[in-house]
Structure formats: structure tokens, C-alpha cells
Amino acid sequence: MNELPHQILEHPAESGWEGDFDAFMAAHPDLDTLEVILPDTNGVLRGKWLPGKALPKVFEGGVAFPYSLYGLDVWGREVEATGMHLETGDKDGVCWPIPESLKLVPWADRKTAQVLLSMYDRDGTPFLADPRHVLENMVARLKDEFGVTATCAFELEFYLFEESDGDWTEQPKPLFSTHLGPARQNMYALSDLEALLHVVDDLRRACEAQGIPADAAVSEAAPGQFELNLHHRNNPLLAADDVVLLRRLVAGVARKHKLKASFMAKPFVEWPGNGMHVHVSMEDENGNLFADPEKGPERLGHAINGLLKTMPEALLLFISTFNGFRRMQPGSYAPASICWGYDNRSVALRVPASSPEAARVEHRIAGADANPYLVLTGVLAGMMEGLKLKKDPPAPVTGNAYEKRKKRLTPWMDEAIDAFEASKLMKQAVGKEMHKVLTEIKREELNEFGREISSLERQTYL
């Protein structure tokens, strides 16, 4: 009988984290609980609660989790077509902590720390159905093929609801909604922030405690809807980590205040959905590629053209839920067509007004519930394709993009799945493992929604 490969004995992270780990242990010898967190293919957080004294063991030997966690659908069910379950023996990989993510959990009732994990094979090879490794490979390709790195910043929208018994069969009622008169959008209203001052303060303090670079909070375009902006990172992996941890933080703080936070892409037909906007620039040894007085605008145009060209085949990376495709409605501030413009919030790709040093693209397609590692992988793949082809984009849209004759983004999940599955570029961008896994998971989810009979159908046809 062949022996199993030995578990790797050294943490695969870069050196230098040990001092911070030792300082954390010295500062918190009374740690009660450790939460180890593994984001799956859908961005759903899987993991375990361990006693606080297990923290050194986690960093010294990793944590065993089955590879098959990456073959689960959004309901946490095995998707057999991924080939990751019992037919493989449902083996375990080794999940290693990401040292920068080791933080206290301020909203927990007992002294608790959390740490993000990433999956490896037992020989130390990254497991390539882990979305974080998918993004890591894309970042490495950018560096190897073009000598560039990326700086990224995310913006996240979400709704707050009064806490319920968990029965969401009826339409929920967000904060500040009313049945009298028109809906109170209260866009950018300070009064909404002031009414939730205790929640906003706890969010800010929790972000500070966890080192999450939250930059601004605003009241958005619907009652009970808010947006949090994250400061830019020159490491795409850390920028995506911030999103994963911020969503968990918002949900945890809201729960402490007997509220429900939801990043669902389109909770309401009549009100705007929740988006995940990502700002991206690229740098070489001379700085921002798009800031160069002579070549910057041309390079920016090439990157935009690549994003436009790859948008249909990459769409499943940006909108990966059945509900998410309902968000792409004309007039909703969510993009509905393949176009770009300067300082224009009706387009898919916006070039914000900024100083030349901050020249960047704002990608506005993703839903707030998307997997940020896969979102960034798709964005960087499109920009890289543009830098490779060196073609100028079509003319920018001025005015209302919803009124222009531009090619529409498909509102149908099956078309997005088909385009992604058929794309050689996407298979190369995410790797053959993730390409198969994501395709099979999303087909199974779509089939499940197709089997559901809606209340509207019963109201219409019974």
C-alpha cells in the first residue's frame, strides 16, 4: 500500500509573519475561541470553531478540510458533476492560515480571534479550485508577462433589515421604509447615518480593530441601503480578503444590534440592488501605467477595450447568483450594456474624475454577493487581454447609457454559463479546475431555480 504524502511542515506564507504571531499570542493569552474561515467557490464562509489554545497548532500544522468544500452549491450541497466528492474518496487537503488575517472579533461575546485559510495539497502545492489561489495565479501572470502589479479598491452596498425569525418567504421590510407616500430614498442623507450612529460607530471601530481599511460610509439610493468604501491596496489578494472580512464584520455587528445585513444582489424589484464596484489601476517600476502624460491615456484605453471584449465571457465571475441577473435593469444604476464612459454612473466601466496619479477604471458590474477573488480575476484577465492586444476602445458614452443602442449584457444566467464554459480565455484565466467546478455548480443552481414554481405562477395560472 502506498503511503499518503506527508503533510507540509512549514507555513507557505512569506517569512516575517512569525514576529506578529508571537506578539498576538503574548497580547492575548486568555483567548477563548478561534474561528478558522475558508471562503468557498460561492464566497460562502465555511470553517470551524476551535478553542483558543489551538492557535499555535493551526499555524504550525494547518487545518484539515475536505477538498470537496469547493464543490458545494450555494445551499451547501454536493454537486456531483464537479468530480470532487465520494468518487475521489472525499480526501482532505491542508488549509493554512493567512497571517495578515489573524484578528480579534470585536462583536463576539467571548474573547475570539479569526483567521482566513487557504487550501493546499499535502505536498505544499496550492489547490487550484481555491478562488484565492486562482487570483494569486492571475497576479503572478501579470507580473511575469507584463511586469506590472495592480492596485485595487472595492465599494460594497448592502441593506439593513429588522431582525426576523428567519422566514424570508415574504418580502422583507428594510429600515426607514414606509407605506405612506413615495419611498424615502434619502440618498447620501446624514440623517440616516445619524439615526444608526451606534451601528455606524461599531462598524468603524470593528474595522479599525481588524485592520480593514474602510474609508467612507454613505446612505445609498434606497431605504435602509448603505455603502462602505474600502481604501485601495497594492496587493489584489489583500484587497479581496478585505471584502470577505468586511462582509462578515457587517453581518456580525448588525446581528449584535438585532439587525440583519444583506448583500443580496437584488432584494427588491422596485429599489436598487447591491453592487460591488472595484477600482483598478496598474503599475510598473515607473508608477501608474495610466498616469503617464504621453502613454497613459492610450494604455487606459487598451485596458478598457480588453474589459469590454471579455465582458460577456467573464460575466459569470461578476454575477454568479440566479438573483444577481435581476439587478441588471435599465435605469437602476446597475450597468445593462457593454460600454464605458468618463465620470458616468450609467455605464459598465467608469473612469472616475481624478488626478492623473490616481487614473483608474471603476468596474461596476459585480453584485455585492459575488466572490471577490473571482471578480478580480475576471477584471485583471480583461485588462491583461487589452494590454496584449493594444487596441483602442469604442467612443465613450456621454449622457444616459440606458438610452443608447449598445450591446446588452445578458440578463439570463444560462447564457452567461454557456459563454463562460465555451471561453478558452476564461479557462486560461481561472484554470481548468475552477473552470469546470464553477460551470457545474452554477448549472446545478440554475436547474434548481428552474424546478421551483413561483408564487406569481400560481397567482396567474391556478
Tab-separated table of C-alpha atoms in Angstrom:
chain	number	residue	atom	x	y	z
A	1	MET	CA	0.000	0.000	0.000
A	2	ASN	CA	1.360	3.426	-0.912
A	3	GLU	CA	1.790	5.848	1.945
A	4	LEU	CA	-0.026	9.143	1.900
A	5	PRO	CA	2.224	12.136	1.206
A	6	HIS	CA	3.402	13.797	4.383
A	7	GLN	CA	1.698	16.990	5.425
A	8	ILE	CA	3.909	20.000	4.774
A	9	LEU	CA	5.571	21.217	7.941
A	10	GLU	CA	6.249	24.833	7.119
A	11	HIS	CA	3.728	27.610	6.637
A	12	PRO	CA	3.711	28.509	2.904
A	13	ALA	CA	3.418	32.261	3.580
A	14	GLU	CA	6.364	34.582	3.089
A	15	SER	CA	8.722	34.868	6.024
A	16	GLY	CA	8.381	37.672	8.542
A	17	TRP	CA	4.941	36.867	9.955
A	18	GLU	CA	6.297	34.963	12.966
A	19	GLY	CA	7.030	38.129	14.959
A	20	ASP	CA	3.472	39.404	14.556
A	21	PHE	CA	2.117	35.990	15.530
A	22	ASP	CA	4.259	35.856	18.666
A	23	ALA	CA	3.149	39.388	19.590
A	24	PHE	CA	-0.520	38.402	19.128
A	25	MET	CA	-0.075	35.341	21.352
A	26	ALA	CA	1.660	37.407	24.041
A	27	ALA	CA	-1.071	40.065	23.947
A	28	HIS	CA	-3.956	37.566	24.131
A	29	PRO	CA	-3.006	34.600	26.343
A	30	ASP	CA	-6.635	34.383	27.517
A	31	LEU	CA	-8.064	33.738	24.035
A	32	ASP	CA	-11.271	31.702	24.395
A	33	THR	CA	-12.198	30.797	20.800
A	34	LEU	CA	-10.532	30.663	17.400
A	35	GLU	CA	-12.626	30.818	14.232
A	36	VAL	CA	-10.893	29.383	11.152
A	37	ILE	CA	-12.586	30.604	7.968
A	38	LEU	CA	-12.440	29.136	4.460
A	39	PRO	CA	-14.294	31.044	1.685
A	40	ASP	CA	-15.745	28.544	-0.800
A	41	THR	CA	-16.390	28.882	-4.534
A	42	ASN	CA	-19.527	30.958	-3.916
A	43	GLY	CA	-17.789	33.119	-1.318
A	44	VAL	CA	-19.795	31.388	1.437
A	45	LEU	CA	-17.685	31.099	4.582
A	46	ARG	CA	-17.025	27.544	5.781
A	47	GLY	CA	-14.899	26.671	8.802
A	48	LYS	CA	-14.677	25.578	12.423
A	49	TRP	CA	-14.658	26.999	15.916
A	50	LEU	CA	-11.645	25.836	17.899
A	51	PRO	CA	-10.512	26.509	21.453
A	52	GLY	CA	-8.187	29.491	21.699
A	53	LYS	CA	-5.291	27.292	22.786
A	54	ALA	CA	-5.360	25.629	19.323
A	55	LEU	CA	-3.996	28.766	17.652
A	56	PRO	CA	-0.306	27.690	17.659
A	57	LYS	CA	-1.218	24.285	16.215
A	58	VAL	CA	-3.141	25.936	13.364
A	59	PHE	CA	-0.075	27.944	12.357
A	60	GLU	CA	2.349	25.051	12.904
A	61	GLY	CA	0.427	22.287	11.124
A	62	GLY	CA	-2.522	23.778	9.273
A	63	VAL	CA	-6.140	22.596	9.426
A	64	ALA	CA	-7.579	19.627	7.542
A	65	PHE	CA	-10.677	20.274	5.427
A	66	PRO	CA	-12.063	18.196	2.540
A	67	TYR	CA	-11.279	19.410	-0.954
A	68	SER	CA	-14.964	18.852	-1.699
A	69	LEU	CA	-15.930	22.053	0.140
A	70	TYR	CA	-15.148	23.789	-3.160
A	71	GLY	CA	-17.675	21.551	-4.935
A	72	LEU	CA	-20.702	22.734	-2.929
A	73	ASP	CA	-23.541	24.794	-4.328
A	74	VAL	CA	-24.861	27.935	-2.651
A	75	TRP	CA	-27.058	25.784	-0.376
A	76	GLY	CA	-24.030	23.795	0.777
A	77	ARG	CA	-24.998	20.648	-1.146
A	78	GLU	CA	-22.574	18.417	-3.041
A	79	VAL	CA	-22.572	18.923	-6.807
A	80	GLU	CA	-21.532	15.502	-8.063
A	81	ALA	CA	-20.701	16.747	-11.559
A	82	THR	CA	-17.694	18.627	-10.146
A	83	GLY	CA	-15.986	15.264	-9.543
A	84	MET	CA	-14.821	16.372	-6.092
A	85	HIS	CA	-16.837	14.177	-3.739
A	86	LEU	CA	-17.113	10.461	-2.913
A	87	GLU	CA	-15.691	9.371	-6.266
A	88	THR	CA	-12.335	10.757	-5.041
A	89	GLY	CA	-12.678	9.299	-1.545
A	90	ASP	CA	-13.530	12.807	-0.284
A	91	LYS	CA	-9.924	13.435	0.731
A	92	ASP	CA	-8.657	16.225	2.955
A	93	GLY	CA	-6.338	18.998	1.941
A	94	VAL	CA	-4.280	21.161	4.281
A	95	CYS	CA	-5.587	24.660	4.915
A	96	TRP	CA	-3.001	27.168	6.047
A	97	PRO	CA	-3.786	30.481	7.753
A	98	ILE	CA	-3.229	33.811	6.040
A	99	PRO	CA	-1.185	35.580	8.740
A	100	GLU	CA	-2.422	39.118	7.963
A	101	SER	CA	-5.998	37.996	8.669
A	102	LEU	CA	-5.387	36.943	12.286
A	103	LYS	CA	-7.513	39.449	14.221
A	104	LEU	CA	-9.761	39.685	17.247
A	105	VAL	CA	-13.536	39.575	16.659
A	106	PRO	CA	-14.832	42.744	18.386
A	107	TRP	CA	-18.532	41.849	18.152
A	108	ALA	CA	-18.154	38.413	19.785
A	109	ASP	CA	-19.458	37.924	23.348
A	110	ARG	CA	-16.348	36.000	24.404
A	111	LYS	CA	-12.730	36.713	23.517
A	112	THR	CA	-12.488	35.367	19.988
A	113	ALA	CA	-9.972	35.564	17.151
A	114	GLN	CA	-10.487	34.738	13.495
A	115	VAL	CA	-8.146	33.807	10.673
A	116	LEU	CA	-8.694	33.197	6.966
A	117	LEU	CA	-7.459	29.941	5.455
A	118	SER	CA	-6.335	28.879	2.000
A	119	MET	CA	-6.244	25.290	0.689
A	120	TYR	CA	-3.105	23.358	-0.295
A	121	ASP	CA	-2.349	19.815	-1.331
A	122	ARG	CA	-0.344	17.790	1.187
A	123	ASP	CA	2.852	18.290	-0.808
A	124	GLY	CA	2.538	22.068	-0.449
A	125	THR	CA	1.060	22.712	-3.907
A	126	PRO	CA	-1.749	25.308	-3.975
A	127	PHE	CA	-5.151	23.692	-4.563
A	128	LEU	CA	-6.294	25.333	-7.771
A	129	ALA	CA	-10.041	25.134	-7.125
A	130	ASP	CA	-9.494	27.581	-4.235
A	131	PRO	CA	-10.563	31.012	-5.571
A	132	ARG	CA	-7.769	32.759	-3.647
A	133	HIS	CA	-5.157	30.707	-5.494
A	134	VAL	CA	-6.955	31.442	-8.776
A	135	LEU	CA	-6.445	35.169	-8.149
A	136	GLU	CA	-2.890	34.564	-6.944
A	137	ASN	CA	-2.062	32.894	-10.263
A	138	MET	CA	-3.558	35.791	-12.217
A	139	VAL	CA	-1.477	38.297	-10.235
A	140	ALA	CA	1.641	36.207	-10.952
A	141	ARG	CA	0.815	36.138	-14.678
A	142	LEU	CA	0.516	39.915	-14.770
A	143	LYS	CA	3.930	40.228	-13.194
A	144	ASP	CA	5.595	37.577	-15.347
A	145	GLU	CA	4.100	38.573	-18.716
A	146	PHE	CA	3.862	42.354	-18.383
A	147	GLY	CA	5.979	43.289	-15.382
A	148	VAL	CA	3.023	45.045	-13.727
A	149	THR	CA	1.143	44.875	-10.468
A	150	ALA	CA	-2.403	46.013	-9.697
A	151	THR	CA	-3.819	48.364	-7.096
A	152	CYS	CA	-7.457	47.719	-6.195
A	153	ALA	CA	-10.219	49.179	-4.047
A	154	PHE	CA	-13.735	47.841	-3.512
A	155	GLU	CA	-17.060	49.508	-2.722
A	156	LEU	CA	-19.843	47.386	-1.214
A	157	GLU	CA	-23.569	48.085	-0.934
A	158	PHE	CA	-25.927	46.324	1.488
A	159	TYR	CA	-29.368	46.568	3.082
A	160	LEU	CA	-30.226	46.548	6.766
A	161	PHE	CA	-33.439	44.860	7.926
A	162	GLU	CA	-35.084	44.432	11.270
A	163	GLU	CA	-34.218	41.025	12.700
A	164	SER	CA	-36.801	38.332	11.899
A	165	ASP	CA	-37.422	34.704	12.795
A	166	GLY	CA	-35.568	33.675	9.643
A	167	ASP	CA	-38.670	33.251	7.481
A	168	TRP	CA	-37.959	35.301	4.344
A	169	THR	CA	-40.810	33.913	2.220
A	170	GLU	CA	-42.460	37.328	2.356
A	171	GLN	CA	-40.779	40.488	1.090
A	172	PRO	CA	-38.628	41.915	3.896
A	173	LYS	CA	-39.001	45.463	5.129
A	174	PRO	CA	-35.759	47.445	5.223
A	175	LEU	CA	-35.018	50.162	7.756
A	176	PHE	CA	-36.576	53.572	7.081
A	177	SER	CA	-39.168	52.173	4.651
A	178	THR	CA	-42.760	53.418	4.814
A	179	HIS	CA	-46.117	52.559	3.277
A	180	LEU	CA	-47.119	56.244	3.218
A	181	GLY	CA	-46.177	58.283	0.149
A	182	PRO	CA	-43.110	57.669	-2.005
A	183	ALA	CA	-40.182	55.571	-0.834
A	184	ARG	CA	-37.649	57.522	1.217
A	185	GLN	CA	-34.511	57.069	-0.827
A	186	ASN	CA	-32.592	59.627	1.258
A	187	MET	CA	-29.514	59.276	-0.932
A	188	TYR	CA	-26.401	60.467	0.952
A	189	ALA	CA	-28.646	61.543	3.844
A	190	LEU	CA	-26.702	62.229	7.025
A	191	SER	CA	-29.932	61.744	8.962
A	192	ASP	CA	-29.946	58.006	8.166
A	193	LEU	CA	-26.366	57.648	9.365
A	194	GLU	CA	-27.150	59.671	12.491
A	195	ALA	CA	-30.203	57.507	13.237
A	196	LEU	CA	-27.893	54.484	13.211
A	197	LEU	CA	-24.977	56.197	14.909
A	198	HIS	CA	-24.464	53.312	17.364
A	199	VAL	CA	-24.272	50.822	14.472
A	200	VAL	CA	-22.025	53.006	12.306
A	201	ASP	CA	-19.684	53.640	15.246
A	202	ASP	CA	-19.431	49.913	15.960
A	203	LEU	CA	-18.707	49.225	12.286
A	204	ARG	CA	-15.947	51.828	12.267
A	205	ARG	CA	-14.366	50.566	15.488
A	206	ALA	CA	-14.557	46.942	14.336
A	207	CYS	CA	-12.841	47.847	11.049
A	208	GLU	CA	-10.090	49.637	12.962
A	209	ALA	CA	-9.641	46.662	15.314
A	210	GLN	CA	-9.360	44.231	12.396
A	211	GLY	CA	-7.200	46.456	10.194
A	212	ILE	CA	-9.829	46.598	7.449
A	213	PRO	CA	-9.242	49.876	5.574
A	214	ALA	CA	-12.840	51.132	5.455
A	215	ASP	CA	-12.766	54.641	4.041
A	216	ALA	CA	-16.310	56.053	3.952
A	217	ALA	CA	-19.906	55.152	4.788
A	218	VAL	CA	-22.875	56.629	2.919
A	219	SER	CA	-26.635	56.207	2.820
A	220	GLU	CA	-27.455	54.820	-0.623
A	221	ALA	CA	-30.327	55.071	-3.112
A	222	ALA	CA	-32.995	53.076	-1.260
A	223	PRO	CA	-34.432	52.992	2.258
A	224	GLY	CA	-32.144	51.033	4.537
A	225	GLN	CA	-29.400	50.721	1.907
A	226	PHE	CA	-25.818	51.720	2.691
A	227	GLU	CA	-22.399	51.643	1.077
A	228	LEU	CA	-18.975	51.113	2.606
A	229	ASN	CA	-15.847	52.043	0.667
A	230	LEU	CA	-12.527	50.319	1.179
A	231	HIS	CA	-9.212	52.095	0.783
A	232	HIS	CA	-7.020	50.896	-2.075
A	233	ARG	CA	-4.491	48.092	-1.665
A	234	ASN	CA	-1.463	47.478	-3.866
A	235	ASN	CA	-1.959	43.743	-3.316
A	236	PRO	CA	-5.090	42.328	-5.015
A	237	LEU	CA	-5.169	39.323	-2.675
A	238	LEU	CA	-5.371	41.551	0.395
A	239	ALA	CA	-7.994	43.736	-1.322
A	240	ALA	CA	-10.187	40.656	-1.883
A	241	ASP	CA	-9.511	39.443	1.679
A	242	ASP	CA	-10.818	42.822	2.884
A	243	VAL	CA	-14.140	42.203	1.121
A	244	VAL	CA	-14.567	38.737	2.615
A	245	LEU	CA	-13.815	40.009	6.112
A	246	LEU	CA	-15.844	43.212	5.742
A	247	ARG	CA	-18.990	41.307	4.760
A	248	ARG	CA	-18.578	39.109	7.806
A	249	LEU	CA	-17.913	42.113	10.014
A	250	VAL	CA	-21.014	43.978	8.806
A	251	ALA	CA	-23.190	40.906	9.361
A	252	GLY	CA	-21.734	40.352	12.845
A	253	VAL	CA	-22.099	43.952	14.009
A	254	ALA	CA	-25.636	44.156	12.588
A	255	ARG	CA	-26.613	40.959	14.402
A	256	LYS	CA	-25.301	42.417	17.660
A	257	HIS	CA	-27.767	45.294	17.160
A	258	LYS	CA	-30.639	42.909	16.311
A	259	LEU	CA	-30.458	43.780	12.619
A	260	LYS	CA	-29.987	41.662	9.516
A	261	ALA	CA	-27.395	42.824	6.956
A	262	SER	CA	-27.864	41.520	3.418
A	263	PHE	CA	-25.526	41.761	0.450
A	264	MET	CA	-28.070	40.019	-1.796
A	265	ALA	CA	-27.699	41.499	-5.279
A	266	LYS	CA	-31.397	42.330	-5.861
A	267	PRO	CA	-33.659	42.009	-2.797
A	268	PHE	CA	-36.405	44.257	-4.260
A	269	VAL	CA	-37.914	44.771	-7.684
A	270	GLU	CA	-38.677	48.439	-7.112
A	271	TRP	CA	-35.433	49.537	-5.428
A	272	PRO	CA	-31.777	49.431	-6.493
A	273	GLY	CA	-29.726	46.308	-5.970
A	274	ASN	CA	-26.463	45.882	-4.100
A	275	GLY	CA	-23.327	46.265	-6.193
A	276	MET	CA	-19.650	45.516	-5.709
A	277	HIS	CA	-17.667	48.157	-7.559
A	278	VAL	CA	-13.934	47.657	-7.950
A	279	HIS	CA	-11.417	50.362	-8.840
A	280	VAL	CA	-8.247	49.096	-10.524
A	281	SER	CA	-5.035	50.686	-11.728
A	282	MET	CA	-1.800	49.034	-12.859
A	283	GLU	CA	1.780	49.919	-12.005
A	284	ASP	CA	5.272	49.141	-13.222
A	285	GLU	CA	8.599	50.385	-11.895
A	286	ASN	CA	7.714	53.890	-13.125
A	287	GLY	CA	4.355	54.084	-11.342
A	288	ASN	CA	0.744	54.073	-12.559
A	289	LEU	CA	0.594	52.924	-16.191
A	290	PHE	CA	-2.425	55.133	-16.785
A	291	ALA	CA	-0.840	58.277	-15.308
A	292	ASP	CA	1.989	58.699	-17.807
A	293	PRO	CA	1.435	62.044	-19.622
A	294	GLU	CA	2.228	60.543	-23.036
A	295	LYS	CA	1.238	56.865	-22.955
A	296	GLY	CA	-1.179	56.795	-20.007
A	297	PRO	CA	-4.453	57.568	-21.828
A	298	GLU	CA	-3.594	55.088	-24.591
A	299	ARG	CA	-2.820	52.318	-22.084
A	300	LEU	CA	-6.012	53.067	-20.190
A	301	GLY	CA	-7.942	52.757	-23.462
A	302	HIS	CA	-6.307	49.419	-24.215
A	303	ALA	CA	-7.255	48.091	-20.765
A	304	ILE	CA	-10.839	49.307	-21.203
A	305	ASN	CA	-11.079	47.686	-24.621
A	306	GLY	CA	-9.919	44.387	-23.148
A	307	LEU	CA	-12.547	44.599	-20.419
A	308	LEU	CA	-15.282	45.324	-22.963
A	309	LYS	CA	-14.144	42.500	-25.236
A	310	THR	CA	-14.096	39.887	-22.466
A	311	MET	CA	-17.180	41.094	-20.591
A	312	PRO	CA	-19.716	38.552	-21.971
A	313	GLU	CA	-17.487	35.521	-21.339
A	314	ALA	CA	-16.376	36.752	-17.895
A	315	LEU	CA	-19.861	37.760	-16.741
A	316	LEU	CA	-20.349	34.623	-14.626
A	317	LEU	CA	-17.383	35.677	-12.482
A	318	PHE	CA	-19.066	39.019	-11.752
A	319	ILE	CA	-22.670	37.797	-11.416
A	320	SER	CA	-22.683	34.268	-10.084
A	321	THR	CA	-26.144	34.030	-8.499
A	322	PHE	CA	-29.555	33.488	-10.055
A	323	ASN	CA	-30.805	36.605	-8.290
A	324	GLY	CA	-27.836	38.687	-9.418
A	325	PHE	CA	-29.032	38.826	-13.019
A	326	ARG	CA	-32.212	40.605	-11.856
A	327	ARG	CA	-30.051	43.549	-10.775
A	328	MET	CA	-29.028	44.448	-14.339
A	329	GLN	CA	-32.043	46.613	-15.124
A	330	PRO	CA	-32.029	49.785	-17.250
A	331	GLY	CA	-32.296	52.932	-15.151
A	332	SER	CA	-31.239	51.152	-11.967
A	333	TYR	CA	-27.651	52.466	-11.680
A	334	ALA	CA	-26.542	48.888	-12.385
A	335	PRO	CA	-24.977	48.528	-15.841
A	336	ALA	CA	-27.126	46.926	-18.503
A	337	SER	CA	-24.917	47.251	-21.606
A	338	ILE	CA	-21.301	46.793	-22.686
A	339	CYS	CA	-19.998	50.343	-22.678
A	340	TRP	CA	-17.739	52.791	-20.873
A	341	GLY	CA	-17.563	56.496	-20.124
A	342	TYR	CA	-15.889	59.270	-18.193
A	343	ASP	CA	-17.423	60.013	-14.787
A	344	ASN	CA	-20.669	58.315	-15.847
A	345	ARG	CA	-22.574	56.030	-13.460
A	346	SER	CA	-24.840	54.529	-16.124
A	347	VAL	CA	-22.030	52.581	-17.828
A	348	ALA	CA	-20.332	49.266	-17.044
A	349	LEU	CA	-16.833	50.773	-16.931
A	350	ARG	CA	-16.436	54.240	-15.456
A	351	VAL	CA	-13.286	56.345	-15.496
A	352	PRO	CA	-13.707	58.488	-12.382
A	353	ALA	CA	-12.682	62.123	-12.286
A	354	SER	CA	-9.322	62.142	-10.537
A	355	SER	CA	-5.789	63.471	-10.552
A	356	PRO	CA	-3.556	61.856	-13.197
A	357	GLU	CA	-1.723	59.924	-10.482
A	358	ALA	CA	-4.996	58.224	-9.485
A	359	ALA	CA	-6.138	57.326	-13.034
A	360	ARG	CA	-8.063	54.047	-12.901
A	361	VAL	CA	-11.047	52.043	-14.127
A	362	GLU	CA	-14.147	51.519	-11.983
A	363	HIS	CA	-15.718	48.167	-12.856
A	364	ARG	CA	-19.410	48.388	-11.886
A	365	ILE	CA	-20.892	45.026	-12.886
A	366	ALA	CA	-20.458	42.674	-9.923
A	367	GLY	CA	-23.138	42.064	-7.333
A	368	ALA	CA	-22.235	42.626	-3.690
A	369	ASP	CA	-22.622	38.893	-3.022
A	370	ALA	CA	-20.058	37.820	-5.660
A	371	ASN	CA	-16.792	36.087	-4.806
A	372	PRO	CA	-14.242	38.950	-4.740
A	373	TYR	CA	-11.311	36.694	-5.692
A	374	LEU	CA	-13.099	35.602	-8.871
A	375	VAL	CA	-14.343	39.134	-9.593
A	376	LEU	CA	-10.790	40.475	-9.515
A	377	THR	CA	-9.535	37.539	-11.568
A	378	GLY	CA	-12.042	38.401	-14.298
A	379	VAL	CA	-11.225	42.114	-14.184
A	380	LEU	CA	-7.460	41.574	-14.341
A	381	ALA	CA	-7.858	38.995	-17.128
A	382	GLY	CA	-9.774	41.540	-19.206
A	383	MET	CA	-7.252	44.299	-18.600
A	384	MET	CA	-4.373	41.959	-19.412
A	385	GLU	CA	-6.071	40.973	-22.672
A	386	GLY	CA	-6.355	44.663	-23.518
A	387	LEU	CA	-2.674	45.334	-22.809
A	388	LYS	CA	-1.811	42.359	-25.012
A	389	LEU	CA	-3.989	43.373	-27.997
A	390	LYS	CA	-3.216	47.138	-27.760
A	391	LYS	CA	-6.460	48.185	-29.446
A	392	ASP	CA	-8.381	51.374	-28.776
A	393	PRO	CA	-11.885	51.136	-27.295
A	394	PRO	CA	-15.025	52.458	-28.970
A	395	ALA	CA	-16.039	56.026	-28.190
A	396	PRO	CA	-17.074	56.682	-24.583
A	397	VAL	CA	-20.750	57.063	-23.810
A	398	THR	CA	-21.953	60.502	-22.801
A	399	GLY	CA	-25.289	61.008	-21.105
A	400	ASN	CA	-27.659	58.190	-20.193
A	401	ALA	CA	-26.193	54.844	-21.329
A	402	TYR	CA	-29.575	53.150	-20.870
A	403	GLU	CA	-30.916	55.177	-23.793
A	404	LYS	CA	-28.054	54.305	-26.163
A	405	ARG	CA	-28.007	51.486	-28.695
A	406	LYS	CA	-25.276	49.393	-27.125
A	407	LYS	CA	-24.956	45.615	-26.919
A	408	ARG	CA	-26.755	44.427	-23.793
A	409	LEU	CA	-25.265	42.311	-21.067
A	410	THR	CA	-27.333	39.154	-20.952
A	411	PRO	CA	-29.938	39.120	-18.174
A	412	TRP	CA	-30.065	35.306	-18.348
A	413	MET	CA	-27.895	33.058	-16.190
A	414	ASP	CA	-27.892	30.175	-18.695
A	415	GLU	CA	-26.375	32.394	-21.403
A	416	ALA	CA	-23.679	33.594	-19.003
A	417	ILE	CA	-22.837	29.993	-18.052
A	418	ASP	CA	-22.652	28.943	-21.723
A	419	ALA	CA	-20.382	31.869	-22.618
A	420	PHE	CA	-18.062	31.166	-19.686
A	421	GLU	CA	-17.913	27.428	-20.410
A	422	ALA	CA	-17.098	27.979	-24.098
A	423	SER	CA	-14.389	30.580	-23.427
A	424	LYS	CA	-10.786	29.431	-23.847
A	425	LEU	CA	-9.671	32.740	-22.371
A	426	MET	CA	-11.677	32.190	-19.186
A	427	LYS	CA	-10.395	28.633	-18.885
A	428	GLN	CA	-6.886	30.028	-19.026
A	429	ALA	CA	-7.729	32.879	-16.642
A	430	VAL	CA	-9.205	30.752	-13.838
A	431	GLY	CA	-7.518	27.438	-14.621
A	432	LYS	CA	-9.120	24.228	-15.815
A	433	GLU	CA	-10.033	23.162	-12.268
A	434	MET	CA	-12.021	26.275	-11.383
A	435	HIS	CA	-13.456	26.485	-14.905
A	436	LYS	CA	-15.090	23.058	-14.531
A	437	VAL	CA	-16.103	23.463	-10.891
A	438	LEU	CA	-17.778	26.857	-11.345
A	439	THR	CA	-19.579	25.792	-14.519
A	440	GLU	CA	-21.017	22.650	-12.921
A	441	ILE	CA	-22.038	24.391	-9.686
A	442	LYS	CA	-23.820	27.185	-11.498
A	443	ARG	CA	-25.650	24.812	-13.854
A	444	GLU	CA	-26.924	22.824	-10.902
A	445	GLU	CA	-28.063	26.005	-9.107
A	446	LEU	CA	-29.826	27.225	-12.244
A	447	ASN	CA	-31.572	23.857	-12.614
A	448	GLU	CA	-32.759	24.057	-9.010
A	449	PHE	CA	-34.282	27.508	-9.540
A	450	GLY	CA	-35.869	26.233	-12.755
A	451	ARG	CA	-37.613	23.474	-10.807
A	452	GLU	CA	-39.128	25.973	-8.362
A	453	ILE	CA	-42.702	27.162	-9.032
A	454	SER	CA	-43.055	30.806	-8.056
A	455	SER	CA	-45.975	32.454	-6.263
A	456	LEU	CA	-46.500	34.607	-9.362
A	457	GLU	CA	-47.062	31.482	-11.478
A	458	ARG	CA	-49.649	30.181	-9.009
A	459	GLN	CA	-51.387	33.567	-8.862
A	460	THR	CA	-51.501	33.628	-12.674
A	461	TYR	CA	-52.368	30.070	-13.668
A	462	LEU	CA	-54.249	28.333	-10.803
